[in-house]
Amino acid sequence: MTTKVVIPSQGPMSRMLKVAKVASIVSNRIAKDSKEEQFLVQWQSASASDKPPLSWHNLSDLFMCLELVQDYLDARDEAIKRAPPLSKTSLKRKAAHFEADTDPPISFGLSLSSRSPSVASTTSSAPLSVDVYNGVLDRDEEGLYFCRSDPDAPQLSNAPTPEMVRISHQSKVDKAYHRIRAKYVARLNKVPGKPIHLVNTYDQTSPSLRFRFIPEYILREGVNKADPATQEGCQSCSPHMGRCIGCEYTQKCECLEYAAVNEAAITDPTVMSAYREAKDKGNSLAKFPKRFPYYAEGTKIQRAGTLVPFYLDSRRPIYECNDNCRCGLHCRNKNVQFGRTIDVEIFKTDGGRGWGLRCPQQLYQGQFIDTYRGEVITDTEATLREETAGKAKASYLYSLDKFGESEGLSDEQLYVVDGEFFGGPTKFMNHSCEPNCRQYTVSYNKHDPFVYDIAFFACRDIPAGEELTFDYLDKEEGEPNEDPGPDAIPCLCGASKCRKWLWT
Ligand SMILES: C[S@@+](CC[C@H](N)C(=O)[O-])C[C@H]1O[C@@H](n2cnc3c(N)ncnc32)[C@H](O)[C@@H]1O
């Protein structure tokens, strides 16, 4: 007679698993008696020579390790897609069998001991909520369950068996998908600021629970932001000049010192030659005409705060005023620093591009959407992460190289933003060869060429619900396209002028 160890059911929290000791989820099934979705947990083994213990658990036990359930479901989904299709008759027969008896036939000899005071023994004929296959369930001081190896138990090296795999592919996992979605939405609801919605009318999946929403960059080892003492503010401006919109005169505002010169505004030939000379010699261009980047209040309602054409149609960096400025909180030259002001929706795209981002309301040309957030890492660390994760990883890495050339910095000195595991909703923005958004450099410290914001703006009016996209290559006007290499990722943007690949 096989002994199984049963954990008494005492409400959902009483059986939470100790996540740190769970290695992975390796199978799933529907419990014969309770019809609960269950998952086979593979635990970490005490030593490398021990075979890891395995135990079946109801979904409710796994709330704290839903990330691992999600990993398992992704792999299961891939395996199902790769599996040869079953013939209609065999599918029907197996499904019928499965509904009648969903417990996998156990093809290995089980001999389980029950030495933990928190578990009770029963026989295989008793109704089981959870059964342990080759270990002993125990509880730590916080009451969390884990499974430790039992030297007397048989060493199971072949789980999941082919039979377990067959059953797992036919067993429903709707509740697991639902729980994962609920956990993701609960997290979204905690993100400060305007709501982020999650919409998936395509399948049951949710974006990765491993991702954490963060409001600011996380600076990792070796990354240094310029000393706050170097963040000069404009000292000659005030909130009460002219129209009371903060900075009013570009020539007064020291924040624009390094901003692009508006050459079209230089009509005097003497000024033009002085400008050319200063430019050639690398002298200060502070006194030449500049533009504030945003329309101020008082223009058309849909224009206020949007980019003026001088910036909209270019890749010119934007220098916003900062906390050390005298122009006040409501300066017309402060925008991106206040963050997103629109709702966004993360949605599952059709056509193989994964998740995408859209806005449920209409956006106007030049309107700020959000910044790209993530871990700021060194170039060396970025290369390491890229090599470890393979070519697809490159998609979440964003180089902060805007000032590299003008400041004479080498690639190794520059930083990279990795938005894969930490970031904001813009992580989900896909590429299009004919995009409706564009990325801009936004700096609050003109003396720091290393750490600045990457901000997305609508480059045309965007109707409510249209997917937000940008061009991943962000090339200068007229810059030629490189030929795609053998590893080039095919582009699925569907635009009529599609380049056919994402990057080389
Ligand atoms: C920054 S992520 C965008 C969000 C991503 N779709 C997701 O589900 O997390 C970049 C990745 O999205 C996919 N992607 C984005 N735009 C695409 C396009 N036009 N064609 C094909 N895949 C695209 C590629 O897998 C790329 O590596």
XYZ file of C-alpha atoms in Angstrom, residues 29 35 46 75 85-86 88 105 144 176 198 211 214 294 312 344 386 394:
18
model
C -3.154 18.169 -13.793
C -11.283 19.045 -9.739
C 19.659 20.093 -0.116
C 6.888 26.551 -21.738
C -1.441 17.335 -33.771
C -3.559 14.500 -32.408
C -9.612 13.818 -34.131
C -1.175 7.023 -13.465
C 5.383 28.546 4.918
C -3.995 29.665 -13.235
C -4.507 45.567 -19.324
C 8.457 42.826 -14.444
C 9.279 51.804 -11.357
C 6.616 73.293 -25.829
C 8.908 67.895 -33.347
C -2.565 53.838 -21.362
C 22.957 40.672 -24.242
C 18.628 43.620 -27.336
